[in-house]
């Protein structure tokens, strides 16, 4: 089924992204996985060709086009290139929305030019050792003291945590006010008391730096408050649907790529004197997965259209996130089975896909939380 989502501008952007991935990422990704991090030079190279700031107004060095279809192109091409360790999505799909919608003019002038050029790498710090999906349970505090906030606490599982120059920290400015006491404080590299812990050792996404962050009496200027004090929880709820849709886009693209690779494999690999794809079980598995992936593709493309129109609901984003990521797990698992013993060898991309896939149903809100959100919107 031909996709109707993109126009000529998106197709041209796709060519740029694909060429960049093939030249700047694919030849080096294995070494980055071994190192557990990508070089900063990759970010500035991406900035130079317009991959990071296409949604940023031109006055701040961006492309001036806020259209999530461009985000989808970048996500899909990164998935095609198996660039699972490159943290562009966090930067372009998540942090960008907070800076564009909640930063004031002075903050935009300070932060967006570097954001667009890749000289300023960003992250958002929500999760804590004792609080993941329950954001109201965070313990990090930001106490107002004159012209500063004094920030104390700890965050974990922070993507881009080692490289980030700018971190949006979710903190309680009024611990007694519950959700109404949460604010977003922007911490910058080099602020005294801001320390990074270890680069966490994960089973997948090996090239993406994921870190613990520590804040010990960090004095953050009040000018770094993002939006209004006490509105942080509201802002998070407003932007989480876009984050979840981005994860769904990755999931469907990954499903398509894995199935394509597996289809080629089962046509070439022989057993009992004939291609394993010619056995009925193989045909049925491929047929079932192709059908489910196509259904997922249609729904996610529709969600992208709704997001651009400002009509994507929290429940729809949750549906897209949980169903496509669970489908991704299923597709990778069943395709790996068709590879037999070779699927267990890390030299085969299917094995890497198996490891990288597992986190998809966890971050951005677990499958269980997504179902809870959907159920509540239905009045149950």
Coordinates of C-alpha atoms in Angstrom, one line a residue:
X1 CA 0.0 0.0 0.0
X2 CA 1.5 3.3 -1.1
X3 CA 2.0 5.8 1.7
X4 CA 0.3 9.2 1.2
X5 CA 2.0 10.9 4.1
X6 CA 5.0 12.7 2.4
X7 CA 5.5 15.2 -0.3
X8 CA 8.5 16.1 -2.5
X9 CA 10.2 18.1 0.3
X10 CA 10.1 15.1 2.7
X11 CA 11.5 12.9 -0.1
X12 CA 14.4 15.3 -0.6
X13 CA 15.0 15.4 3.1
X14 CA 15.0 11.6 3.2
X15 CA 17.7 11.5 0.6
X16 CA 19.8 13.9 2.7
X17 CA 19.3 11.8 5.8
X18 CA 20.0 8.6 4.1
X19 CA 23.2 9.9 2.6
X20 CA 24.3 11.2 6.0
X21 CA 23.6 7.9 7.7
X22 CA 25.4 5.9 5.1
X23 CA 28.5 8.1 5.2
X24 CA 28.7 9.3 8.8
X25 CA 27.0 6.6 10.9
X26 CA 27.0 3.1 9.3
X27 CA 30.8 2.7 8.9
X28 CA 31.4 3.7 12.5
X29 CA 28.5 2.4 14.6
X30 CA 30.1 -0.8 15.7
X31 CA 33.1 1.1 17.2
X32 CA 30.7 3.5 18.9
X33 CA 28.9 0.5 20.4
X34 CA 32.2 -0.7 21.8
X35 CA 32.9 2.7 23.2
X36 CA 29.4 3.2 24.6
X37 CA 29.1 6.6 23.2
X38 CA 29.1 8.5 19.9
X39 CA 31.6 11.4 19.2
X40 CA 30.5 15.0 19.5
X41 CA 31.7 15.5 16.0
X42 CA 28.7 13.5 14.7
X43 CA 26.3 16.0 16.2
X44 CA 28.0 19.0 14.6
X45 CA 28.2 17.2 11.3
X46 CA 24.4 16.5 11.6
X47 CA 23.8 20.2 12.4
X48 CA 25.8 21.3 9.3
X49 CA 23.4 19.4 7.0
X50 CA 20.2 20.5 8.8
X51 CA 19.3 17.3 10.5
X52 CA 18.9 18.8 14.0
X53 CA 17.2 22.1 13.8
X54 CA 14.7 21.8 10.9
X55 CA 11.9 22.7 13.4
X56 CA 13.7 25.7 14.9
X57 CA 12.8 29.2 13.6
X58 CA 15.2 30.6 11.0
X59 CA 16.2 33.5 13.3
X60 CA 17.8 30.9 15.6
X61 CA 19.6 29.1 12.9
X62 CA 17.0 26.5 12.1
X63 CA 15.0 25.5 9.1
X64 CA 11.8 27.1 10.2
X65 CA 9.6 24.1 9.4
X66 CA 7.7 22.5 12.3
X67 CA 6.3 19.4 10.6
X68 CA 6.5 16.0 12.4
X69 CA 6.8 14.3 9.0
X70 CA 10.4 15.5 8.9
X71 CA 10.9 14.0 12.3
X72 CA 9.4 10.7 11.0
X73 CA 11.8 10.7 8.1
X74 CA 14.8 11.1 10.4
X75 CA 13.6 8.3 12.7
X76 CA 12.8 5.9 9.8
X77 CA 16.2 6.4 8.2
X78 CA 18.1 6.0 11.4
X79 CA 16.2 2.7 11.9
X80 CA 17.0 1.6 8.4
X81 CA 20.7 2.3 9.1
X82 CA 20.5 0.4 12.4
X83 CA 21.7 3.6 14.1
X84 CA 20.1 2.6 17.4
X85 CA 22.9 4.3 19.5
X86 CA 22.5 7.8 18.0
X87 CA 20.5 10.1 20.3
X88 CA 19.1 12.5 17.8
X89 CA 15.5 11.5 18.5
X90 CA 15.6 12.7 22.1
X91 CA 17.0 16.0 20.8
X92 CA 14.7 16.6 17.8
X93 CA 11.5 14.9 18.9
X94 CA 11.4 15.5 22.6
X95 CA 13.5 18.4 23.9
X96 CA 12.8 20.5 20.8
X97 CA 9.1 20.6 21.7
X98 CA 9.8 21.9 25.2
X99 CA 12.2 24.6 24.1
X100 CA 10.0 25.8 21.2
X101 CA 6.7 25.9 23.2
X102 CA 7.8 26.9 26.7
X103 CA 11.1 28.8 26.5
X104 CA 10.9 32.6 26.4
X105 CA 12.6 34.8 23.8
X106 CA 15.7 35.3 25.8
X107 CA 16.1 31.5 26.4
X108 CA 15.5 30.7 22.8
X109 CA 18.2 33.2 21.8
X110 CA 20.6 31.5 24.2
X111 CA 19.8 27.9 23.5
X112 CA 18.4 27.3 20.1
X113 CA 21.3 28.3 17.9
X114 CA 23.5 25.7 19.5
X115 CA 20.7 23.2 19.5
X116 CA 20.4 23.6 15.7
X117 CA 24.1 23.4 15.0
X118 CA 24.7 20.4 17.2
X119 CA 27.1 22.3 19.4
X120 CA 24.6 22.1 22.2
X121 CA 23.5 18.5 22.9
X122 CA 20.3 18.2 25.0
X123 CA 18.6 15.8 27.4
X124 CA 15.6 15.6 29.7
X125 CA 15.9 14.2 33.2
X126 CA 12.6 12.7 34.5
X127 CA 13.3 9.2 35.9
X128 CA 14.9 8.7 39.4
X129 CA 16.0 5.6 41.2
X130 CA 12.7 5.5 43.0
X131 CA 10.4 7.1 40.4
X132 CA 9.9 6.0 36.8
X133 CA 6.5 6.1 35.4
X134 CA 5.1 7.8 38.5
X135 CA 6.4 11.3 37.9
X136 CA 4.6 12.7 40.9
X137 CA 6.8 10.5 43.0
X138 CA 10.1 12.3 42.1
X139 CA 12.2 13.5 45.0
X140 CA 14.5 16.0 43.2
X141 CA 13.9 19.5 44.6
X142 CA 14.6 23.0 43.4
X143 CA 14.3 25.6 46.2
X144 CA 14.1 29.3 45.3
X145 CA 16.9 31.3 46.9
X146 CA 17.0 34.9 45.7
X147 CA 17.8 34.9 42.0
X148 CA 18.6 31.2 41.9
X149 CA 17.1 27.8 42.4
X150 CA 19.1 25.4 44.6
X151 CA 18.7 22.0 43.0
X152 CA 19.2 18.7 44.9
X153 CA 18.6 15.2 43.8
X154 CA 19.5 12.3 41.5
X155 CA 18.3 11.1 38.1
X156 CA 18.9 7.9 36.3
X157 CA 18.5 6.2 32.9
X158 CA 19.1 9.6 31.2
X159 CA 19.7 9.3 27.5
X160 CA 22.5 11.6 26.2
X161 CA 23.4 11.9 29.9
X162 CA 27.1 12.0 29.3
X163 CA 27.2 14.2 26.2
X164 CA 24.4 16.6 27.2
X165 CA 25.2 20.3 27.6
X166 CA 21.7 21.3 28.4
X167 CA 19.4 19.2 30.6
X168 CA 15.8 19.9 31.3
X169 CA 15.4 18.6 34.9
X170 CA 12.0 17.7 36.4
X171 CA 12.0 18.9 40.0
X172 CA 9.7 19.8 42.8
X173 CA 9.7 23.6 43.5
X174 CA 6.9 23.1 46.0
X175 CA 7.0 19.6 47.5
X176 CA 3.8 20.0 49.4
X177 CA 1.7 20.9 46.2
X178 CA 1.8 17.5 44.5
X179 CA 1.6 17.6 40.7
X180 CA 1.1 21.4 41.0
X181 CA 4.5 21.8 42.6
X182 CA 6.6 20.3 39.7
X183 CA 8.7 22.6 37.5
X184 CA 11.2 22.3 34.7
X185 CA 14.6 23.7 35.5
X186 CA 17.3 23.8 32.7
X187 CA 20.7 22.9 34.0
X188 CA 23.8 23.7 31.9
X189 CA 27.1 21.9 31.6
X190 CA 29.7 23.2 34.1
X191 CA 27.3 24.4 36.8
X192 CA 29.0 23.6 40.2
X193 CA 27.5 20.6 41.9
X194 CA 26.2 19.1 38.7
X195 CA 27.9 15.7 38.3
X196 CA 27.5 12.8 36.0
X197 CA 27.7 9.2 37.2
X198 CA 28.7 6.2 35.2
X199 CA 27.7 5.5 31.6
X200 CA 25.2 2.7 32.3
X201 CA 25.9 -0.7 30.8
X202 CA 22.7 -1.7 28.9
X203 CA 21.8 -4.9 27.0
X204 CA 21.0 -2.9 23.9
X205 CA 21.3 0.6 22.4
X206 CA 25.0 0.2 23.3
X207 CA 26.3 3.4 21.5
X208 CA 23.8 5.7 23.2
X209 CA 25.2 7.2 26.4
X210 CA 22.8 6.6 29.2
X211 CA 23.8 8.1 32.6
X212 CA 23.1 8.8 36.2
X213 CA 23.0 12.5 37.0
X214 CA 23.6 14.1 40.4
X215 CA 22.7 17.5 41.7
X216 CA 24.3 18.7 44.9
X217 CA 23.2 22.2 45.8
X218 CA 23.4 23.3 42.2
X219 CA 22.6 27.0 41.9
X220 CA 20.6 27.5 38.7
X221 CA 19.7 31.0 37.8
X222 CA 15.9 31.6 37.9
X223 CA 16.3 32.7 34.3
X224 CA 16.6 29.0 33.5
X225 CA 13.1 28.2 34.7
X226 CA 11.3 26.7 31.6
X227 CA 7.8 28.1 31.4
X228 CA 6.0 28.9 34.6
X229 CA 6.8 27.6 38.1
X230 CA 4.4 24.8 39.1
X231 CA 3.4 24.0 35.5
X232 CA 6.0 21.3 34.8
X233 CA 3.6 18.3 35.2
X234 CA 1.2 19.9 32.8
X235 CA 4.0 20.5 30.3
X236 CA 5.1 16.9 30.6
X237 CA 1.6 15.6 30.0
X238 CA 1.2 17.9 26.9
X239 CA 4.5 16.7 25.3
X240 CA 4.5 13.0 26.2
X241 CA 2.2 12.1 23.3
X242 CA 4.8 13.3 20.8
X243 CA 7.5 11.4 22.5
X244 CA 5.3 8.2 22.4
X245 CA 4.5 8.7 18.8
X246 CA 8.2 9.0 18.0
X247 CA 8.8 5.7 19.7
X248 CA 6.0 4.2 17.6
X249 CA 7.5 5.5 14.4
X250 CA 10.8 3.8 15.3
X251 CA 8.9 0.6 16.1
X252 CA 7.1 0.3 12.8
X253 CA 10.3 1.2 10.8
X254 CA 12.2 -1.4 12.7
X255 CA 9.5 -4.0 12.0
X256 CA 9.6 -3.2 8.3
X257 CA 13.4 -3.4 8.2
X258 CA 13.6 -6.7 10.1
X259 CA 10.9 -8.3 8.0
X260 CA 12.6 -7.2 4.8
X261 CA 15.9 -8.7 5.9
X262 CA 14.3 -11.9 7.1
X263 CA 12.4 -12.3 3.8
X264 CA 15.7 -12.1 1.9
X265 CA 17.3 -14.6 4.3
X266 CA 14.6 -17.2 4.0
X267 CA 14.7 -17.0 0.2
X268 CA 18.4 -17.8 0.2
X269 CA 18.9 -20.1 3.2
X270 CA 18.2 -23.8 2.4
X271 CA 17.2 -26.8 4.4
X272 CA 16.3 -30.2 3.2
X273 CA 17.2 -29.2 -0.3
X274 CA 15.0 -26.1 -0.6
X275 CA 14.8 -22.5 0.6
X276 CA 13.4 -22.4 4.1
X277 CA 11.0 -19.7 3.0
X278 CA 9.2 -22.3 0.8
X279 CA 8.0 -24.2 3.9
X280 CA 4.4 -23.4 4.9
X281 CA 5.3 -22.3 8.4
X282 CA 7.8 -19.8 7.1
X283 CA 5.2 -18.4 4.6
X284 CA 2.6 -18.2 7.3
X285 CA 4.9 -16.4 9.7
X286 CA 5.9 -13.9 7.1
X287 CA 2.3 -13.3 5.9
X288 CA 1.1 -12.7 9.5
X289 CA 3.8 -10.3 10.3
X290 CA 3.5 -8.4 7.0
X291 CA -0.2 -8.0 7.7
X292 CA 0.2 -6.7 11.2
X293 CA 3.0 -4.3 10.2
X294 CA 0.9 -2.9 7.4
X295 CA -1.9 -2.2 9.9
X296 CA 0.5 -0.6 12.3
X297 CA 1.9 1.6 9.5
X298 CA -1.5 2.9 8.5
X299 CA -2.4 3.8 12.1
X300 CA 1.0 5.5 12.9
X301 CA 0.9 7.5 9.7
X302 CA -2.6 8.7 10.7
X303 CA -1.3 9.6 14.1
X304 CA 1.5 11.7 12.5
X305 CA -1.2 13.6 10.5
X306 CA -3.2 14.1 13.7
X307 CA -0.2 15.4 15.6
X308 CA 0.6 17.9 12.9
X309 CA -3.1 19.1 13.1
X310 CA -2.9 19.3 16.8
X311 CA -5.7 16.7 17.3
X312 CA -3.7 13.6 18.4
X313 CA -5.1 12.6 21.8
X314 CA -3.2 11.2 24.8
X315 CA -5.1 7.9 24.4
X316 CA -4.3 7.6 20.6
X317 CA -0.6 8.2 21.3
X318 CA -0.7 5.6 24.1
X319 CA -2.4 3.1 21.7
X320 CA 0.3 3.7 19.1
X321 CA 3.1 3.4 21.5
X322 CA 2.1 0.2 23.3
X323 CA 0.8 -1.7 20.3
X324 CA 3.6 -1.0 17.9
X325 CA 6.4 -1.7 20.4
X326 CA 4.8 -5.0 21.5
X327 CA 4.5 -5.8 17.8
X328 CA 8.2 -4.9 17.3
X329 CA 9.1 -7.5 20.0
X330 CA 7.0 -10.1 18.3
X331 CA 8.4 -9.4 14.9
X332 CA 12.0 -9.5 16.0
X333 CA 11.4 -12.7 18.0
X334 CA 9.6 -14.6 15.3
X335 CA 12.0 -13.5 12.6
X336 CA 15.0 -14.5 14.7
X337 CA 13.5 -18.0 15.0
X338 CA 13.5 -18.2 11.2
X339 CA 17.3 -17.6 11.2
X340 CA 17.8 -20.6 13.4
X341 CA 21.2 -20.7 15.2
X342 CA 22.5 -17.9 13.1
X343 CA 19.9 -15.6 14.7
X344 CA 21.7 -16.1 18.0
X345 CA 25.0 -14.8 16.6
X346 CA 25.7 -11.1 17.2
X347 CA 27.3 -10.8 13.8
X348 CA 23.8 -10.9 12.3
X349 CA 21.7 -7.7 12.5
X350 CA 18.7 -9.7 13.7
X351 CA 20.6 -10.4 17.0
X352 CA 21.4 -6.8 17.5
X353 CA 17.7 -5.9 16.7
X354 CA 16.6 -8.4 19.4
X355 CA 18.7 -6.6 22.0
X356 CA 17.9 -3.1 20.9
X357 CA 14.1 -3.8 20.8
X358 CA 13.6 -4.8 24.4
X359 CA 13.6 -1.3 25.8
X360 CA 10.9 -0.1 23.5
X361 CA 8.0 -1.3 25.7
X362 CA 9.6 0.3 28.7
X363 CA 10.8 3.8 28.1
X364 CA 8.4 6.6 27.3
X365 CA 5.9 4.9 29.5
X366 CA 5.6 1.1 29.9
X367 CA 3.0 -1.0 28.0
X368 CA 1.1 -1.3 31.3
X369 CA 1.0 2.4 31.9
X370 CA -0.2 3.0 28.3
X371 CA -3.1 0.6 28.8
X372 CA -3.9 2.3 32.1
X373 CA -4.0 5.7 30.3
X374 CA -6.3 4.3 27.6
X375 CA -8.6 2.7 30.2
X376 CA -9.0 5.9 32.2
X377 CA -9.9 7.9 29.1
X378 CA -12.8 5.3 28.6
X379 CA -14.1 6.0 32.0
X380 CA -13.0 2.8 33.7

